Coordinates of C-alpha atoms in Angstrom, one line a residue:
H1 CA -17.5 10.3 -131.4
N2 CA -17.0 13.9 -132.7
I3 CA -20.5 15.2 -132.9
Q4 CA -21.2 13.9 -129.8
Q5 CA -18.3 15.6 -128.1
F6 CA -19.6 18.9 -129.8
R7 CA -23.2 18.3 -128.7
L8 CA -22.3 17.8 -124.9
Q9 CA -20.7 21.0 -125.4
K10 CA -24.3 22.7 -125.9
N11 CA -26.8 20.3 -125.2
S12 CA -28.8 20.8 -122.0
N13 CA -30.4 17.8 -121.6
L14 CA -27.2 15.9 -121.2
P15 CA -26.9 11.9 -121.3
W16 CA -27.3 10.2 -117.9
S17 CA -23.8 9.1 -118.2
T18 CA -22.0 12.2 -118.0
S19 CA -21.3 14.7 -115.6
S20 CA -20.0 18.2 -115.8
T21 CA -17.5 20.5 -114.0
T22 CA -17.6 24.6 -114.3
T23 CA -14.7 26.8 -114.4
T24 CA -14.8 30.5 -113.8
A25 CA -12.0 31.4 -116.0
I26 CA -10.0 30.9 -119.3
D27 CA -6.1 31.4 -119.0
V28 CA -4.4 32.1 -122.0
I29 CA -0.3 32.6 -122.4
Q30 CA 1.0 34.4 -125.4
I31 CA 4.7 34.4 -126.5
N32 CA 7.1 34.8 -129.5
L33 CA 9.5 31.3 -129.2
A34 CA 12.2 32.9 -131.5
K35 CA 12.1 29.3 -133.3
S36 CA 13.7 28.0 -130.2
K37 CA 13.8 24.3 -129.2
V38 CA 14.2 25.2 -125.4
A39 CA 11.7 27.7 -125.5
T40 CA 9.4 25.8 -127.1
A41 CA 9.7 22.7 -124.6
H42 CA 9.6 24.8 -121.7
L43 CA 5.7 25.5 -122.4
E44 CA 5.7 22.2 -120.8
T45 CA 7.2 23.1 -117.7
L46 CA 5.2 26.6 -117.4
A47 CA 2.2 24.4 -117.9
S48 CA 2.9 22.0 -114.9
E49 CA 3.5 25.4 -112.3
I50 CA 0.3 27.7 -113.5
N51 CA -3.1 27.1 -114.8
I52 CA -3.2 27.2 -118.5
N53 CA -6.1 26.2 -121.1
H54 CA -4.6 28.0 -124.3
F55 CA -1.3 29.1 -125.9
L56 CA -1.1 31.8 -128.5
V57 CA 2.4 31.5 -129.9
Q58 CA 4.3 32.9 -132.4
E59 CA 7.3 31.8 -134.1
P60 CA 7.7 28.2 -132.4
Y61 CA 9.8 25.5 -133.2
V62 CA 8.7 23.6 -136.0
K63 CA 9.5 20.4 -137.3
E64 CA 7.6 18.2 -140.3
G65 CA 4.8 20.7 -139.9
K66 CA 4.1 20.3 -136.4
I67 CA 5.2 22.2 -133.5
A68 CA 8.0 20.3 -132.0
G69 CA 9.0 19.2 -128.5
V70 CA 5.3 19.9 -126.8
P71 CA 3.0 16.6 -125.6
R72 CA 1.3 14.7 -128.4
K73 CA -1.4 15.2 -126.2
W74 CA -1.9 18.9 -126.5
H75 CA -3.9 19.6 -129.7
Q76 CA -2.0 22.1 -131.7
W77 CA -2.8 24.5 -135.1
L78 CA -0.4 26.4 -137.1
S79 CA -0.6 29.3 -139.9
S80 CA 0.2 27.7 -143.5
N81 CA 3.9 29.5 -143.1
N82 CA 4.5 27.9 -139.8
K83 CA 4.7 31.4 -138.0
A84 CA 1.4 31.5 -135.9
G85 CA 0.4 29.0 -133.7
I86 CA -2.5 28.0 -131.2
I87 CA -2.1 25.0 -128.5
S88 CA -5.0 23.6 -126.5
L89 CA -4.3 21.6 -123.3
P90 CA -6.5 18.2 -122.9
S91 CA -7.9 19.7 -119.8
T92 CA -10.3 22.1 -122.2
N93 CA -13.0 20.9 -124.5
N94 CA -12.4 20.0 -127.8
P95 CA -11.9 23.5 -129.5
I96 CA -13.3 23.8 -132.9
F97 CA -10.4 24.9 -135.7
I98 CA -12.1 27.3 -138.0
C99 CA -9.4 28.6 -140.3
S100 CA -5.9 29.0 -141.3
T101 CA -4.4 31.4 -143.2
T102 CA -0.7 32.6 -144.2
N103 CA -0.5 34.8 -141.3
L104 CA -2.8 33.6 -138.8
T105 CA -4.8 30.6 -137.2
A106 CA -7.8 30.6 -135.5
I107 CA -9.9 28.2 -133.2
K108 CA -13.4 28.6 -131.2
I109 CA -14.1 27.4 -127.8
Q110 CA -17.8 27.0 -126.7
T111 CA -18.6 29.1 -123.3
I112 CA -21.6 29.3 -121.0
T113 CA -22.3 32.7 -122.6
G114 CA -21.6 31.6 -126.6
P115 CA -18.6 30.9 -128.3
V116 CA -15.0 32.8 -128.3
N117 CA -12.9 32.7 -130.9
L118 CA -9.1 32.5 -130.3
I119 CA -6.5 34.0 -132.8
S120 CA -2.9 34.0 -133.0
A121 CA -1.2 36.0 -135.9
Y122 CA 2.3 37.0 -136.8
S123 CA 3.6 39.9 -138.9
S124 CA 7.5 40.0 -139.5
P125 CA 9.1 43.4 -139.4
Y126 CA 10.5 42.4 -143.0
A127 CA 7.0 41.8 -144.2
E128 CA 4.0 43.8 -145.3
L129 CA 1.9 44.5 -142.0
Q130 CA -1.2 45.3 -144.6
D131 CA -1.3 41.4 -145.5
T132 CA -1.4 40.3 -141.7
A133 CA -4.0 43.2 -140.9
Q134 CA -6.0 42.6 -144.2
D135 CA -6.2 38.5 -143.0
L136 CA -7.3 39.8 -139.5
A137 CA -10.1 41.9 -140.8
N138 CA -11.6 39.3 -143.1
L139 CA -11.9 36.7 -140.2
L140 CA -13.3 39.3 -137.5
T141 CA -15.8 40.2 -140.3
K142 CA -16.9 36.5 -140.8
I143 CA -17.5 35.7 -137.6
G144 CA -19.9 38.5 -137.1
P145 CA -21.0 39.7 -133.7
E146 CA -18.9 36.7 -131.8
Q147 CA -16.3 37.7 -129.6
A148 CA -12.7 36.9 -130.2
L149 CA -9.3 37.2 -128.3
I150 CA -6.2 38.0 -130.5
G151 CA -2.8 37.5 -129.6
A152 CA -0.2 39.2 -132.3
D153 CA 3.2 39.7 -132.5
M154 CA 3.1 42.3 -135.5
N155 CA 6.2 44.4 -134.7
A156 CA 4.5 47.6 -134.9
P157 CA 5.9 50.3 -132.7
S158 CA 3.3 52.9 -131.3
T159 CA 3.4 55.6 -128.2
L160 CA -0.1 53.4 -127.2
W161 CA 1.7 50.4 -126.1
G162 CA 4.8 51.7 -124.5
Y163 CA 7.2 52.8 -127.5
A164 CA 8.7 56.2 -127.4
N165 CA 7.7 56.8 -130.8
N166 CA 5.3 56.2 -133.6
S167 CA 5.9 54.0 -136.7
P168 CA 4.2 53.4 -140.1
R169 CA 3.5 50.1 -139.1
G170 CA 2.3 51.3 -135.8
N171 CA -0.2 53.7 -137.6
I172 CA -1.9 50.6 -139.6
M173 CA -2.2 48.6 -136.4
E174 CA -3.9 51.9 -134.6
D175 CA -6.3 52.1 -137.9
L176 CA -7.2 48.7 -137.7
I177 CA -8.1 48.5 -133.9
S178 CA -10.1 51.7 -134.3
G179 CA -11.5 50.6 -137.4
L180 CA -12.8 47.1 -136.0
N181 CA -13.9 48.4 -132.6
L182 CA -11.3 46.3 -130.9
H183 CA -10.3 46.9 -127.2
L184 CA -6.2 46.6 -126.6
L185 CA -5.3 45.1 -123.7
N186 CA -1.8 46.2 -123.3
E187 CA -0.7 48.7 -120.5
K188 CA 1.3 51.7 -121.5
N189 CA 3.6 51.3 -118.6
S190 CA 3.9 47.5 -118.9
E191 CA 7.0 45.6 -118.7
P192 CA 9.0 45.1 -122.1
T193 CA 7.4 42.1 -123.8
F194 CA 10.8 41.6 -125.7
Q195 CA 14.0 42.4 -124.1
R196 CA 17.9 41.5 -125.1
R197 CA 21.0 43.1 -123.5
K198 CA 20.9 46.2 -125.2
A199 CA 17.3 46.4 -126.6
K200 CA 13.7 46.4 -125.9
G201 CA 10.5 46.7 -127.1
W202 CA 6.4 46.2 -126.9
P203 CA 5.6 44.2 -130.3
D204 CA 3.3 42.1 -128.6
L205 CA -0.2 42.8 -128.8
T206 CA -3.3 41.3 -127.0
L207 CA -6.5 42.2 -128.5
V208 CA -10.3 41.8 -127.5
K209 CA -13.5 41.9 -129.9
G210 CA -16.7 42.4 -127.8
V211 CA -17.3 44.8 -125.0
Q212 CA -18.1 42.4 -122.3
L213 CA -15.2 40.1 -123.0
A214 CA -12.7 43.4 -122.6
R215 CA -14.6 44.2 -118.7
T216 CA -14.0 40.6 -118.0
A217 CA -10.2 40.2 -119.3
S218 CA -7.0 41.1 -116.9
W219 CA -3.8 41.4 -118.5
K220 CA 0.2 40.9 -117.5
V221 CA 3.6 40.3 -118.5
R222 CA 5.1 37.2 -116.1
D223 CA 8.6 37.5 -114.8
E224 CA 9.4 33.8 -115.6
L225 CA 12.2 32.9 -117.5
S226 CA 10.9 31.5 -121.1
S227 CA 14.2 31.1 -122.9
S228 CA 13.3 33.4 -125.6
D229 CA 13.9 36.9 -125.9
H230 CA 10.3 37.8 -125.4
K231 CA 8.3 37.2 -122.4
Y232 CA 5.4 35.4 -121.4
I233 CA 2.1 37.4 -121.7
H234 CA -0.6 36.4 -119.4
T235 CA -4.5 37.0 -120.1
Q236 CA -7.4 35.9 -118.1
L237 CA -11.1 35.7 -119.4
G238 CA -13.2 35.7 -116.4
I239 CA -15.9 33.6 -118.2
S240 CA -17.5 30.4 -117.3
V241 CA -17.1 27.3 -119.0
Q242 CA -18.4 23.8 -118.4
N243 CA -16.5 20.9 -119.3
H244 CA -18.3 17.3 -119.7
T245 CA -16.8 14.1 -119.3
Y246 CA -18.2 10.3 -119.4
T247 CA -18.6 8.6 -116.2
R248 CA -16.3 5.9 -116.0
F249 CA -16.7 2.7 -113.4
K250 CA -13.7 0.3 -111.7
T251 CA -15.5 -2.7 -112.9
A252 CA -12.0 -4.7 -112.6
Y253 CA -11.9 -4.8 -108.9
G254 CA -15.3 -6.8 -108.0
G255 CA -18.6 -5.5 -107.2
H256 CA -20.6 -7.5 -109.7
R257 CA -22.3 -9.4 -106.9
K258 CA -23.8 -6.6 -105.9
F259 CA -24.8 -5.3 -109.2
S260 CA -26.4 -8.2 -109.8
M261 CA -28.5 -8.0 -106.5
H262 CA -29.6 -4.5 -107.4
F263 CA -30.4 -5.0 -111.0
K264 CA -32.4 -8.1 -109.9
K265 CA -35.1 -5.6 -108.5
E266 CA -35.3 -3.7 -112.1
I267 CA -35.8 -6.9 -114.4
P268 CA -39.6 -7.3 -113.8
Q269 CA -40.5 -3.6 -114.9
I270 CA -38.3 -4.0 -117.7
Q271 CA -40.0 -7.0 -118.9
Q272 CA -43.2 -5.9 -118.6
Q273 CA -42.1 -2.6 -120.8
L274 CA -40.7 -5.0 -123.3
H275 CA -44.2 -7.2 -123.5
D276 CA -46.1 -3.9 -124.0
C277 CA -43.8 -2.6 -126.9
N278 CA -45.9 -2.2 -130.0
T279 CA -44.0 0.8 -131.9
R280 CA -40.5 2.2 -132.5
E281 CA -40.9 5.0 -130.2
Q282 CA -41.9 2.7 -127.2
L283 CA -39.2 0.3 -128.0
D284 CA -36.7 3.3 -128.0
E285 CA -38.1 4.5 -124.8
T286 CA -38.0 0.9 -123.1
T287 CA -34.2 0.6 -124.7
S288 CA -33.6 4.1 -122.6
L289 CA -35.2 2.6 -119.2
L290 CA -33.0 -0.5 -119.3
Q291 CA -30.0 1.6 -119.8
R292 CA -30.7 4.1 -117.3
A293 CA -31.4 1.0 -114.9
I294 CA -28.2 -0.6 -115.5
F295 CA -26.4 2.8 -115.2
R296 CA -28.3 3.2 -111.8
C297 CA -27.3 -0.2 -110.6
C298 CA -23.3 0.5 -111.3
Q299 CA -23.4 3.9 -109.5
K300 CA -24.7 1.5 -106.7
A301 CA -22.2 -1.2 -106.8
Y302 CA -19.0 0.1 -108.3
K303 CA -16.8 3.1 -107.8
L304 CA -16.0 5.9 -109.9
K305 CA -12.6 5.8 -111.8
K306 CA -11.0 9.1 -111.6
V307 CA -9.0 9.8 -114.6
K308 CA -6.0 11.8 -113.3
Q309 CA -4.0 14.6 -115.6
S310 CA -0.5 14.3 -115.0
T311 CA 1.4 17.7 -114.8
K312 CA 4.8 16.4 -113.9
V313 CA 7.1 16.9 -116.6
T314 CA 9.4 13.4 -117.2
W315 CA 12.6 15.4 -118.6
W316 CA 12.9 18.2 -115.9
T317 CA 15.9 17.5 -113.3
Q318 CA 16.9 18.9 -109.8
E319 CA 20.2 20.6 -111.7
L320 CA 17.7 22.4 -114.1
D321 CA 15.7 23.6 -111.4
I322 CA 19.0 24.8 -109.8
K323 CA 20.2 26.5 -112.9
K324 CA 17.2 28.1 -113.0
K325 CA 17.1 29.6 -110.1
E326 CA 20.9 30.9 -110.4
M327 CA 19.4 32.4 -113.7
R328 CA 16.4 33.9 -111.7
A329 CA 19.2 35.7 -109.2
V330 CA 21.6 37.0 -111.8
Q331 CA 18.8 38.6 -114.0
K332 CA 17.5 40.4 -110.8
R333 CA 21.1 42.1 -110.2
A334 CA 21.2 42.7 -113.8
N335 CA 18.3 44.8 -113.3
N336 CA 18.4 46.3 -110.1
T337 CA 22.3 47.8 -111.1
T338 CA 23.7 50.4 -113.7
G339 CA 26.6 50.8 -115.4
M340 CA 29.6 48.6 -115.7
E341 CA 28.1 46.1 -113.0
Q342 CA 24.9 46.0 -114.7
T343 CA 27.1 45.1 -117.9
R344 CA 28.7 42.6 -116.0
Y345 CA 25.8 40.5 -114.6
Q346 CA 24.2 40.8 -118.1
L347 CA 27.1 38.9 -119.5
L348 CA 27.0 36.5 -116.7
F349 CA 23.3 36.1 -117.1
S350 CA 24.3 35.4 -121.1
R351 CA 26.6 32.3 -120.3
K352 CA 24.3 30.8 -117.2
Q353 CA 21.5 31.2 -119.8
A354 CA 23.4 29.3 -122.8
L355 CA 24.6 26.4 -120.4
Y356 CA 20.8 26.2 -119.2
K357 CA 19.4 25.6 -122.9
K358 CA 22.4 23.0 -123.4
L359 CA 21.6 21.2 -120.4
S360 CA 17.3 21.4 -121.2
L361 CA 18.2 19.7 -124.5
R362 CA 20.2 16.8 -123.0
A363 CA 17.8 16.0 -120.4
K364 CA 15.3 15.7 -122.9
R365 CA 16.9 13.5 -125.4
T366 CA 18.0 11.6 -122.6
S367 CA 14.5 11.5 -121.0
L368 CA 13.1 10.3 -124.3
K369 CA 15.9 7.7 -124.9
N370 CA 15.5 5.8 -121.6
F371 CA 11.8 6.1 -122.3
C372 CA 12.0 4.1 -125.3
T373 CA 14.8 1.7 -124.4
Q374 CA 13.4 0.6 -121.2
T375 CA 10.2 -0.2 -122.4
K376 CA 9.1 -3.7 -122.5
N377 CA 6.4 -3.9 -125.1
P378 CA 7.2 -3.3 -128.2
Y379 CA 3.8 -1.8 -129.3
G380 CA 3.3 -0.2 -126.1
I381 CA 3.1 4.1 -125.6
P382 CA 6.4 4.9 -127.5
Y383 CA 4.8 3.0 -130.6
K384 CA 1.9 4.3 -130.1
A385 CA 3.1 8.0 -129.6
I386 CA 5.2 7.6 -133.0
V387 CA 2.0 6.0 -135.0
K388 CA -0.9 7.4 -133.7
D389 CA -2.6 10.0 -135.6
N390 CA -3.2 13.1 -133.3
L391 CA -6.0 15.1 -134.8
P392 CA -8.7 16.2 -132.9
P393 CA -12.1 15.5 -133.8
S394 CA -12.8 19.6 -135.0
D395 CA -10.4 19.4 -137.8
L396 CA -13.5 17.6 -139.6
F397 CA -14.2 21.4 -140.1
K398 CA -11.5 22.2 -141.9
I399 CA -12.6 20.2 -145.3
M400 CA -15.7 21.8 -145.4
D401 CA -16.6 25.0 -147.1
Q402 CA -18.9 26.3 -144.1
P403 CA -19.1 30.0 -142.5
E404 CA -16.6 30.4 -139.5
E405 CA -19.7 32.1 -137.1
G406 CA -21.6 29.5 -135.1
D407 CA -21.6 27.6 -131.9
S408 CA -20.6 24.2 -131.6
L409 CA -23.8 22.4 -131.8
S410 CA -24.5 24.5 -135.4
F411 CA -20.9 23.1 -136.1
A412 CA -22.0 19.8 -135.3
N413 CA -25.1 19.8 -137.1
R414 CA -23.3 20.9 -140.3
I415 CA -20.6 18.1 -140.1
L416 CA -24.0 15.8 -139.7
Q417 CA -25.8 17.3 -142.7
E418 CA -22.3 16.6 -144.8
L419 CA -21.8 13.2 -143.8
Y420 CA -25.2 12.2 -144.2
P421 CA -27.3 14.9 -146.7
Q422 CA -31.0 14.4 -146.8
I423 CA -31.7 13.5 -150.4
P424 CA -35.4 13.4 -151.6
T425 CA -36.4 10.5 -153.1
P426 CA -39.7 10.3 -155.3
F427 CA -42.6 8.1 -153.6
Q428 CA -42.9 4.7 -155.3
R429 CA -45.9 2.3 -154.1
Q430 CA -44.3 -0.9 -153.0
P431 CA -45.9 -4.4 -153.5
Q432 CA -46.4 -5.6 -150.0
N433 CA -44.7 -8.7 -149.6
Q434 CA -45.0 -11.1 -146.6
T435 CA -41.1 -11.5 -145.3
A436 CA -39.7 -14.2 -143.5
R437 CA -40.2 -14.1 -139.6
E438 CA -36.3 -13.8 -138.5
E439 CA -35.4 -16.4 -136.1
A440 CA -35.0 -15.4 -132.6
F441 CA -31.8 -15.2 -130.6
T442 CA -30.9 -18.4 -128.2
K443 CA -29.5 -18.4 -124.7
N444 CA -26.2 -20.2 -126.3
G445 CA -25.9 -17.9 -129.1
I446 CA -25.8 -15.2 -126.6
A447 CA -23.5 -17.1 -124.6
R448 CA -20.9 -17.3 -127.5
I449 CA -21.0 -13.7 -128.1
M450 CA -20.8 -13.1 -124.3
Q451 CA -17.4 -15.2 -124.3
K452 CA -15.9 -13.2 -127.1
V453 CA -16.7 -9.6 -125.7
P454 CA -13.6 -7.7 -125.0
I455 CA -13.9 -6.7 -121.3
K456 CA -10.9 -4.5 -121.5
K457 CA -12.5 -2.3 -124.1
A458 CA -13.7 1.4 -123.0
P459 CA -17.8 1.7 -122.6
G460 CA -19.5 3.7 -125.2
Y461 CA -21.5 6.7 -124.6
D462 CA -24.0 5.1 -122.8
G463 CA -21.5 4.3 -120.1
I464 CA -21.9 0.4 -119.8
D465 CA -18.9 -1.6 -119.8
F466 CA -19.0 -4.8 -121.3
I467 CA -17.8 -6.6 -118.2
V468 CA -21.3 -5.6 -116.7
L469 CA -23.0 -6.9 -119.7
K470 CA -21.5 -10.2 -118.9
T471 CA -22.6 -9.8 -115.0
I472 CA -26.0 -8.5 -116.4
F473 CA -26.0 -12.1 -118.7
R474 CA -25.2 -14.4 -115.8
T475 CA -27.6 -12.7 -113.5

């Protein structure tokens, strides 16, 4: 399953049972969440309002080694100090996890033009910036000529990205950017990315490796409330990504008689080709012919099943929506006034924000409690949400000592080679013994198997459901 997912992202000769859609841009949100439960939980509400593919986060709220408060179906990766993280939404192809160091974490995504690396990094103002800079330089060197997008909170003041004065940390970052030929997306006169009542700054940097990627990128500071003292930074990469999915049919709602009628017309050709099989290659070709014939008949007889990605936030309430609008109104007045009046609005905003955070946490807890207590099946969704392991297929790569450079197909081939190494064996001539001919399958034996197959199980990569096999047997 893992290898097939990687192959689908690269292979142009796709299996007949897949369909593809192309998106023309990659949307990435970058933010320092200040270890806030509420700010981390509100990533879900932002994803329901605007199109987002990936989050590059710094200082998320972490519990038991995972970013807490985000949906379990979201893939996530953390640096070893839990200060830098990446979250990928399920609407994207499976990214490939490539590395995690003390100060950064990185993944690789496959685009039509080639692989693109996404990197999230963090350096505390009380730590040595040189350590994070060295980790970043090492990784960018290892990936070779591949393109990369870096979202980092480096706490490095410099006039190049908005500060009034330079600093030693800022000089280190300037040297790193020029030394690695990186492109700074931050605009010098942009809104501050960090803002408190009596302080503001531009500590969050967005960097790009690769001239072509930099030309397609757009960057802006969003004005949505983040429940953190940092703001959302929205970077859009104007490169196309092809998403591949397996076609599923609605086999539980009839259409079997129509399928049988179409499949009967295919049987003579399949039988003739089976009789003519003399080699392994001919048998493989006949098997492929049979699968394609079944799939064509399914397309004529059944409707397509569309998997809907729900963007609704279950714990969000109308009361929270009202409080959020009130906060926005007070924030605008604070920004448009000066002196004592501005201070009054800033204090009012702080009180409303504290109440908003309290209500958000209460709504999230109440929603989870109601969901778990109202379920009828003890082994249903709440049980699976707790016990199910949520590691994406790409995490296979982190246990292998392999280079970070390469596309999804080369990664898949390396994993295959690791799992099934080719071991040369000396040739030994074996005496030819006459093997006993195996007994042929009987109709009754196949009928017993068909009775036991689980009809509710999802189909394999050929797209053929078990209920379809039962229909073929009856035909």
